[in-house]
XYZ file of C-alpha atoms in Angstrom:
169
model
C -26.571 116.870 -139.709
C -25.402 116.095 -136.113
C -24.920 119.016 -133.785
C -24.756 119.320 -130.004
C -26.847 122.169 -128.538
C -26.656 122.848 -124.838
C -25.139 119.415 -124.273
C -27.749 117.496 -126.165
C -26.850 115.831 -129.466
C -29.365 116.502 -132.221
C -29.903 115.236 -135.802
C -31.226 118.013 -137.817
C -32.218 118.281 -141.526
C -32.230 121.764 -142.970
C -31.283 123.902 -145.921
C -27.589 124.306 -146.058
C -28.114 128.026 -146.224
C -29.715 128.153 -142.901
C -27.798 130.351 -140.292
C -26.977 129.109 -137.023
C -29.227 131.598 -135.489
C -32.205 130.618 -137.597
C -31.530 126.976 -136.699
C -31.719 127.821 -132.955
C -34.593 130.143 -133.016
C -36.851 128.914 -135.874
C -36.076 125.146 -135.965
C -35.212 124.383 -132.317
C -37.338 127.009 -130.704
C -34.471 128.335 -128.535
C -35.463 131.925 -128.370
C -32.880 133.217 -125.934
C -30.502 134.037 -128.827
C -31.669 137.094 -130.219
C -31.789 138.397 -133.868
C -30.769 141.971 -133.714
C -29.208 143.437 -136.748
C -28.761 140.195 -138.673
C -25.383 141.560 -139.978
C -22.995 140.758 -137.157
C -22.797 144.308 -135.884
C -24.722 144.245 -132.582
C -23.722 140.977 -130.911
C -27.282 140.076 -129.730
C -26.875 136.651 -131.521
C -23.632 135.678 -129.755
C -23.305 132.047 -128.721
C -20.464 129.784 -127.705
C -19.059 127.219 -130.221
C -16.898 124.904 -128.318
C -16.431 127.642 -125.819
C -15.501 130.323 -128.233
C -17.806 133.276 -128.845
C -19.345 133.505 -132.362
C -22.019 135.605 -134.012
C -24.593 133.032 -134.927
C -26.295 135.259 -137.498
C -23.085 135.229 -139.652
C -22.517 131.413 -139.247
C -24.124 128.774 -141.381
C -25.385 125.932 -139.250
C -23.779 123.295 -141.418
C -20.332 124.843 -140.442
C -20.959 123.710 -136.994
C -21.767 120.035 -137.709
C -20.257 117.929 -135.075
C -19.423 120.886 -132.815
C -20.880 121.835 -129.429
C -23.031 125.007 -129.275
C -23.964 126.619 -126.016
C -26.774 129.313 -125.768
C -27.978 131.205 -122.770
C -30.530 128.466 -122.149
C -27.782 126.049 -121.534
C -25.770 127.992 -118.950
C -27.836 127.306 -115.994
C -26.706 124.118 -113.985
C -29.463 121.903 -112.610
C -31.792 124.838 -112.236
C -29.107 127.327 -110.763
C -28.150 130.258 -112.754
C -24.697 130.608 -114.051
C -22.729 132.865 -111.779
C -22.560 135.588 -114.468
C -26.403 135.328 -115.018
C -26.778 136.090 -111.315
C -24.324 138.861 -111.367
C -26.254 140.581 -114.207
C -29.346 140.515 -112.021
C -27.339 141.754 -108.995
C -25.790 144.569 -110.917
C -28.726 145.627 -113.081
C -26.735 144.509 -116.078
C -29.930 144.737 -118.198
C -32.821 146.915 -118.945
C -34.983 145.695 -121.802
C -33.017 142.416 -121.659
C -32.726 142.110 -125.477
C -29.063 142.127 -125.529
C -28.463 140.235 -122.331
C -28.134 136.606 -123.667
C -25.483 137.752 -126.150
C -23.757 139.828 -123.520
C -23.604 136.948 -121.188
C -22.417 134.385 -123.814
C -19.930 136.903 -125.065
C -18.502 137.639 -121.601
C -18.048 133.908 -120.987
C -16.194 133.614 -124.258
C -14.161 136.733 -123.518
C -13.066 135.365 -120.136
C -11.701 132.207 -121.800
C -9.858 134.435 -124.330
C -8.259 136.346 -121.356
C -7.373 133.076 -119.533
C -5.549 131.863 -122.757
C -3.572 135.150 -122.869
C -5.222 136.415 -126.029
C -4.464 140.121 -126.272
C -6.944 142.785 -127.178
C -6.399 146.259 -128.728
C -5.793 147.781 -125.379
C -3.679 145.025 -123.769
C -0.480 146.891 -122.695
C 1.999 143.979 -122.926
C 1.260 141.793 -125.957
C 3.729 139.201 -124.843
C 2.147 138.929 -121.363
C 0.757 135.465 -120.413
C -1.487 136.885 -117.727
C -3.802 139.749 -118.825
C -5.640 141.418 -115.863
C -9.309 142.032 -116.517
C -9.360 145.776 -116.083
C -12.484 147.891 -116.911
C -10.731 149.184 -120.010
C -9.825 145.626 -121.070
C -13.417 144.431 -120.403
C -14.977 147.397 -122.231
C -12.832 146.936 -125.240
C -13.405 143.164 -125.413
C -17.240 143.596 -124.960
C -17.427 146.454 -127.517
C -18.855 144.206 -130.095
C -22.044 143.624 -128.056
C -24.216 146.643 -128.106
C -26.765 147.731 -125.390
C -29.038 150.411 -126.660
C -30.588 151.004 -123.166
C -27.417 152.231 -121.647
C -26.871 149.363 -119.172
C -23.207 149.103 -119.996
C -21.985 150.084 -116.474
C -24.075 147.353 -114.914
C -22.824 144.891 -117.532
C -19.185 145.744 -116.818
C -19.712 145.670 -113.048
C -21.286 142.132 -113.382
C -18.420 140.871 -115.623
C -15.910 142.467 -113.167
C -17.385 140.844 -110.115
C -17.175 137.357 -111.626
C -13.973 137.382 -113.662
C -11.898 139.703 -111.444
C -12.607 137.406 -108.593
C -11.504 134.385 -110.661
C -8.331 136.283 -111.732
C -7.542 136.910 -108.060
C -7.779 133.128 -107.168
């Protein structure tokens, strides 16, 4: 099976029942993506598939043959953190850090959804082509990513800093 992980094409042979999460962690030794609940309820395993956020614990690796997967390890550019990674540090958007990789990947995917005009449950105007990234909008869209330490305010502050600035440009 040919799959692209963090910009690198890879040929992998594995049991067709292997989850994308297990491929990343156990076969490719990319341990940034976390195994939390292994049921799709916590978001710790969130990665990007062709730029869209997915729960890797619920995805079979073979479903993503020929597609591009980005994990938290692949977000830095030439040794420089992704702006959202830096914002998480600046706003204390983590405590234990377990959920942080999934939160960051989810936020990047979420920003792309907002950019495409995909409404959420709290979007006031469902026909709007521009959706402002308000705190309520961000909280709703990030509600599938749990933080048991209580760093949600720092997480939302980090996301707001990066994506509200982009929306204003």
